[in-house]
Short mmCIF file of C-alpha atoms in Angstrom, two decimals:
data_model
loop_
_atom_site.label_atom_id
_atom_site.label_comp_id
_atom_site.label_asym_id
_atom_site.label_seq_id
_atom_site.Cartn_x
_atom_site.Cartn_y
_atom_site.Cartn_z
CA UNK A 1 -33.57 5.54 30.58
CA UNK A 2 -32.02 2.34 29.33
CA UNK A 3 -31.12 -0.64 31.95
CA UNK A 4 -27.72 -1.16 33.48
CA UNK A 5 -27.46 -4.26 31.00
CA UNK A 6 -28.34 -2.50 27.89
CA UNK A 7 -25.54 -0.35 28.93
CA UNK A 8 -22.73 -3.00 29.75
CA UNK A 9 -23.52 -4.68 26.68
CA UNK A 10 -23.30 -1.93 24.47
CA UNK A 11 -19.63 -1.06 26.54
CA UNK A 12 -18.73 -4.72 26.04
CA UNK A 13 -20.03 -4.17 21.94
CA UNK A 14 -17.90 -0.72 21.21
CA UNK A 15 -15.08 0.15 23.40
CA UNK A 16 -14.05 -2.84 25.16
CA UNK A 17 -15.89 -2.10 28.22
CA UNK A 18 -14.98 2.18 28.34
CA UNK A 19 -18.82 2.87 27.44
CA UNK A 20 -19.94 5.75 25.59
CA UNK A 21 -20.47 9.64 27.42
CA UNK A 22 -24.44 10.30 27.51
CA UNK A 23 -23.48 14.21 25.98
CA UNK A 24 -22.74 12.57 22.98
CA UNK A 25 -26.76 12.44 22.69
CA UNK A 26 -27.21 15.94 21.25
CA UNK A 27 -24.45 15.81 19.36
CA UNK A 28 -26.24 12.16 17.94
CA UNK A 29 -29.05 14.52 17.61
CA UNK A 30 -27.54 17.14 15.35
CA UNK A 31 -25.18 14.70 13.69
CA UNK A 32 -28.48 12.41 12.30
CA UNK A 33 -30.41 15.78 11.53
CA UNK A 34 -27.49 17.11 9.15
CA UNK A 35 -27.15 20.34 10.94
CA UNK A 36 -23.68 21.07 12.11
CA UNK A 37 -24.96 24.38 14.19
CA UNK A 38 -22.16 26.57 14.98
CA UNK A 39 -19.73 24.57 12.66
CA UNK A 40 -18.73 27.54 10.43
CA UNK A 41 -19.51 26.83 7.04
CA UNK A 42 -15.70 26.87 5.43
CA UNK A 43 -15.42 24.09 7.60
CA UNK A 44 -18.35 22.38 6.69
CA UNK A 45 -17.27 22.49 3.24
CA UNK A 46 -13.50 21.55 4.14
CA UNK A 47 -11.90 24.21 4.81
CA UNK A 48 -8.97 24.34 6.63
CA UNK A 49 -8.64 27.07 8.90
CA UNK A 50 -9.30 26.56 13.42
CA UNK A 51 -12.63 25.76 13.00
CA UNK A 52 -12.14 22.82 10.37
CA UNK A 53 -10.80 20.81 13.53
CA UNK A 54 -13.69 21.18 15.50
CA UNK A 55 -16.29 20.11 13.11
CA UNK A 56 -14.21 16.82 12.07
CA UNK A 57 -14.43 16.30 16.11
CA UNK A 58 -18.18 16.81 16.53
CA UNK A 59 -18.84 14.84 13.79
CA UNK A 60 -16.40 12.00 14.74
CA UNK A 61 -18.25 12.21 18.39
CA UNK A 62 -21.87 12.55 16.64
CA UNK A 63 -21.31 9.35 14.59
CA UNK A 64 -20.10 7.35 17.81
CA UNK A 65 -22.97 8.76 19.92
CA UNK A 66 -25.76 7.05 16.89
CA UNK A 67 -23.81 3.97 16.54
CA UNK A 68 -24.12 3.49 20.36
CA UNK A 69 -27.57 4.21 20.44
CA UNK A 70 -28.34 1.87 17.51
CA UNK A 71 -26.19 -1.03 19.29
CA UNK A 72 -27.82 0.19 22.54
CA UNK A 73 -31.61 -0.41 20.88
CA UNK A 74 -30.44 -3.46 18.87
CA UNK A 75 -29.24 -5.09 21.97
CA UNK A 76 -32.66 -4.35 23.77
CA UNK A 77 -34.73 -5.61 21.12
CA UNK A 78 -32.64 -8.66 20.84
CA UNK A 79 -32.75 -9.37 24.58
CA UNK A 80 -36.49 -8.85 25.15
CA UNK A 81 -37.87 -10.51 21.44
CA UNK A 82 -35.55 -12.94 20.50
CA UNK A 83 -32.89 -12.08 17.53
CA UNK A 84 -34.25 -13.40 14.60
CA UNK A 85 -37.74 -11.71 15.38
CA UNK A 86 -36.33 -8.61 15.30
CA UNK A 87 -35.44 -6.68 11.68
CA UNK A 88 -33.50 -3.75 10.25
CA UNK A 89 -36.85 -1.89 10.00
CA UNK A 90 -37.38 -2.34 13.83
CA UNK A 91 -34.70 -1.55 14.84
CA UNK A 92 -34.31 1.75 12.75
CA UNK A 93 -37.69 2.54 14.07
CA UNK A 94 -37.46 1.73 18.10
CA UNK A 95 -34.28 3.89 17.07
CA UNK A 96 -35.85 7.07 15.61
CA UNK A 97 -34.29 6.69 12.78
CA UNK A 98 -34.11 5.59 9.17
CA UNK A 99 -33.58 2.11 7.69
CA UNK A 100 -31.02 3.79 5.43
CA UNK A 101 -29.44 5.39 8.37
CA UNK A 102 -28.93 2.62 10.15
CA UNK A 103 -27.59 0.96 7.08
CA UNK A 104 -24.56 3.82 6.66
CA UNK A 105 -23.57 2.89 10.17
CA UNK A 106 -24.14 -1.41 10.33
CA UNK A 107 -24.30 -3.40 6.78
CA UNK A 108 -27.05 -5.79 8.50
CA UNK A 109 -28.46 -5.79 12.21
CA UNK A 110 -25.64 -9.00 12.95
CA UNK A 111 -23.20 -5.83 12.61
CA UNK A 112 -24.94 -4.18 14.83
CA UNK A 113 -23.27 -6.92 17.50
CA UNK A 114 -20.27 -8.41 15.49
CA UNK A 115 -18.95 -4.96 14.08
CA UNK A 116 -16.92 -4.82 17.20
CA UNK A 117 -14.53 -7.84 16.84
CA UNK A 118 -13.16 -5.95 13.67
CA UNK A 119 -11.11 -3.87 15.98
CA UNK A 120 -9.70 -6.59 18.53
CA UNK A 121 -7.28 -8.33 16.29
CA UNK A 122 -4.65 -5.32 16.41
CA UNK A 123 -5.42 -4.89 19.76
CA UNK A 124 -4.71 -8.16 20.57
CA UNK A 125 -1.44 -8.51 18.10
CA UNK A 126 -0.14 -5.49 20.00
CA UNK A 127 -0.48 -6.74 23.37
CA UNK A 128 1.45 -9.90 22.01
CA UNK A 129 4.25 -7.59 20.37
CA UNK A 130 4.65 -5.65 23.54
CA UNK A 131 4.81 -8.37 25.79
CA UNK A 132 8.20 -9.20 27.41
CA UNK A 133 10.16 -10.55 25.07
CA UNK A 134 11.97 -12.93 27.77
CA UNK A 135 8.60 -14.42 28.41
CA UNK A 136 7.30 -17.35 26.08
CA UNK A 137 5.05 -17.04 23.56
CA UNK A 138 2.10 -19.08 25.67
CA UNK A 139 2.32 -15.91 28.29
CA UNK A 140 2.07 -13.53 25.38
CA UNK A 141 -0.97 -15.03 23.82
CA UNK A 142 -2.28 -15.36 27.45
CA UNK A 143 -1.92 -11.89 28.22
CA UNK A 144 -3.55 -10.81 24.87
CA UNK A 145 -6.73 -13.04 25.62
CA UNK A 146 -7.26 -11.36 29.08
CA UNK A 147 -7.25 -7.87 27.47
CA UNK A 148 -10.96 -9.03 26.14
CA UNK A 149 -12.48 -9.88 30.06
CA UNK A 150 -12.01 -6.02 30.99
CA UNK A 151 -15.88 -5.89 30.46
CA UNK A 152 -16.64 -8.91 32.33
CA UNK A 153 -14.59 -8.02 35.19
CA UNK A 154 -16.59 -4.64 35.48
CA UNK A 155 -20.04 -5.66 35.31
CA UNK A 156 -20.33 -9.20 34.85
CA UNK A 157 -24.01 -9.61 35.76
CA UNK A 158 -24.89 -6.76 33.06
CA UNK A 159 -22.42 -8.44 30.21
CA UNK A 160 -23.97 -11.96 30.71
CA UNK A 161 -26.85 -11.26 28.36
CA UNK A 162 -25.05 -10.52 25.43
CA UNK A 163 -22.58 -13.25 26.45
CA UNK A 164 -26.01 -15.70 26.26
CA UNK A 165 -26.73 -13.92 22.78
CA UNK A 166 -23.65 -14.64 20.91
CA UNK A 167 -23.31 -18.30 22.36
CA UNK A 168 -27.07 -18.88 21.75
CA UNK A 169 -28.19 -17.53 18.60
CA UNK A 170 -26.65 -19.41 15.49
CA UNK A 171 -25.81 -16.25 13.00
CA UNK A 172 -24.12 -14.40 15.93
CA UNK A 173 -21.62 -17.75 16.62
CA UNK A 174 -20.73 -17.96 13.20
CA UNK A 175 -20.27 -14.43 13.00
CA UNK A 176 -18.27 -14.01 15.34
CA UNK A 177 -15.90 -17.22 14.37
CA UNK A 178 -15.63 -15.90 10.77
CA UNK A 179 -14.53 -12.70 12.61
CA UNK A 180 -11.65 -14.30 14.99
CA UNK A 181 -10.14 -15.77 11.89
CA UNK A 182 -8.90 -12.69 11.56
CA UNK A 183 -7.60 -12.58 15.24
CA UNK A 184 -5.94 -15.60 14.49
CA UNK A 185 -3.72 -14.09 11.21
CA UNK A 186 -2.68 -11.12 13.40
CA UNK A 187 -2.00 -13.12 16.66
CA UNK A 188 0.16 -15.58 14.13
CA UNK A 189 2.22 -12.24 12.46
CA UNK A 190 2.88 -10.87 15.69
CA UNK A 191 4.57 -14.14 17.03
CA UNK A 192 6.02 -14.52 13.76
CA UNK A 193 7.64 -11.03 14.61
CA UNK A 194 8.67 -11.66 18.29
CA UNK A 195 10.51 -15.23 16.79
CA UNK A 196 12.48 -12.83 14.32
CA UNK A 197 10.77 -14.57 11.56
CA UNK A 198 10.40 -12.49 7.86
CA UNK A 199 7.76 -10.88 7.61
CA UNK A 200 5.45 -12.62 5.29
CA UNK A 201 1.63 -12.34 4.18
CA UNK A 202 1.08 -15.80 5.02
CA UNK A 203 1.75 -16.26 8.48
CA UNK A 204 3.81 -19.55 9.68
CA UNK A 205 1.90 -22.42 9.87
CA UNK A 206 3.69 -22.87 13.92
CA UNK A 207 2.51 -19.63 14.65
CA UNK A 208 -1.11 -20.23 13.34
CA UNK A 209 -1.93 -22.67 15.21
CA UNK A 210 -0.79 -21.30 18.52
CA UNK A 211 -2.54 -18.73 17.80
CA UNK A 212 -5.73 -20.78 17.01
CA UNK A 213 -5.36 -22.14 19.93
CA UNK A 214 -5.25 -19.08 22.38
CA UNK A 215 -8.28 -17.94 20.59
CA UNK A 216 -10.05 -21.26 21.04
CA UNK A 217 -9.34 -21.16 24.78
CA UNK A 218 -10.80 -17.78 25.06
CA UNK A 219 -13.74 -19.09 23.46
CA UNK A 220 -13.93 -22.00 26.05
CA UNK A 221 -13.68 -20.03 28.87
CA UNK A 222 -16.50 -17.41 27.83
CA UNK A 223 -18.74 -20.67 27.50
CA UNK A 224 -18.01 -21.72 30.35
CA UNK A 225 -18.85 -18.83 32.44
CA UNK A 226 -21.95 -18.34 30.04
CA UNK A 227 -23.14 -21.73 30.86
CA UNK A 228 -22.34 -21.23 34.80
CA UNK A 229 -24.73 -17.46 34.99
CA UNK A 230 -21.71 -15.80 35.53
CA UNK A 231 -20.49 -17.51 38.59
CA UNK A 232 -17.49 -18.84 37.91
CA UNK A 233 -14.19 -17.26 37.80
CA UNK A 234 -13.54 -16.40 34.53
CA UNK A 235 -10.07 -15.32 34.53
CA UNK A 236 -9.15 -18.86 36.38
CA UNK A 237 -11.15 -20.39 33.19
CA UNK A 238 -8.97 -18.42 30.83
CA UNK A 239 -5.45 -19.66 33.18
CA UNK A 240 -7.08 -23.49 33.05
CA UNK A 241 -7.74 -24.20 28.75
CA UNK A 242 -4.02 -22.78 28.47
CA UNK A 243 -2.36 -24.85 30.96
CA UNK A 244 -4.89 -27.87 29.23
CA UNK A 245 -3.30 -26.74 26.48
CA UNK A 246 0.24 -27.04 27.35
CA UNK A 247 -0.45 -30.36 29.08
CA UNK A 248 -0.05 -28.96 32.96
#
């Protein structure tokens, strides 16, 4: 049975702290073996009759259930070895399962942990567009950042340890910048959008920065907490780098 940490982390990793339902695991099961049992073979083959449906749903849920368990596994064998010490071919293994299966799901194992963030721009550029639009853009941007603490909130002792990962290990940080670039072109459109401004492909270079910036105090206020073991308050260290930033 894996640990309450293994767990949180692989919440925090895919799903934005929802977590993944353990009877997915048979359907991981049948999904990785090839064998749609039951599916109807017109289905299988695309067809497009009741049963078609189904199938695309059990395979949709059989694909989630192995990409948990391989971020689940990855996540342990980072924790307890160190990240660089551990390799594709581990992983796959302390998996039960291929190196080229793990390779359709995660291009290398710093997917395994970063693939996550490729989600969270949208996510975050909608909670910016739906935001009152009486409220300034500051509160917006605010309001989008603390959509990514859900996790924390929950189990913040559990979440730590991946917290620890991404801060400490060197691949992971950069990784995970490279990634919030894009956070920071979707954040900048959507504020672009609220001002009224044409929509361009190039966001506006006022909106890019603010943007920039909400992301960087996110950043700041995970390390911080990191750094404290989880003590501090981390939604007060989100409310303190913006009103640094707007010089209150």
């Amino acid at each position: 049975m894996r640990d309450n940490a293994s767990q949180a982390c692989t919440c925090f990793a895919y799903g934005n702290g929802r977590g993944y339902d353990h009877r997915m695991t048979e359907a991981a099961r049948t999904w990785m073996d090839g064998d749609m049992k039951g599916a109807g073979v017109g289905a299988r083959a695309g067809g497009t009759g009741a049963g078609a449906g189904a199938v695309t749903s059990t395979r949709d849920i059989a694909r989630a259930a192995v990409r948990a368990r391989l971020v689940e596994v990855a996540l342990d064998l980072f924790r307890r070895e160190g990240f660089d010490q551990v390799t594709v071919n581990k992983v796959s293994a302390a998996a039960g399962v291929s190196r080229s299966t793990f390779l359709r799901y995660f291009a290398s194992k710093e997917d395994a942990i970063l693939l996550a963030f490729d989600t969270q721009d949208e996510q975050a550029a909608d909670a910016v567009r739906s935001w009152p639009p009486a409220e300034d853009e500051w509160a917006a941007l605010r309001h989008a950042m603390r959509l990514n603490l859900g996790p924390f909130r929950q189990a913040p002792e559990d979440v730590l340890p991946l917290a620890r990962l991404l801060e400490e290990t060197p691949a992971l940080a950069a990784g995970r910048r490279e990634k919030q670039v894009r956070w920071r072109d979707a954040l900048a459109r959507a504020l672009a959008e609220r001002a009224g401004e044409p929509a361009s492909a190039v966001p506006p270079v006022r909106t890019l920065v603010r943007a920039a910036a909400a992301v960087e105090c996110l950043n700041i206020a995970v390390e911080q907490w990191t750094r404290s073991e989880g003590r501090a308050d981390l939604d007060a260290l989100l409310d303190r780098a913006f009103e640094a930033l707007r010089g209150e």
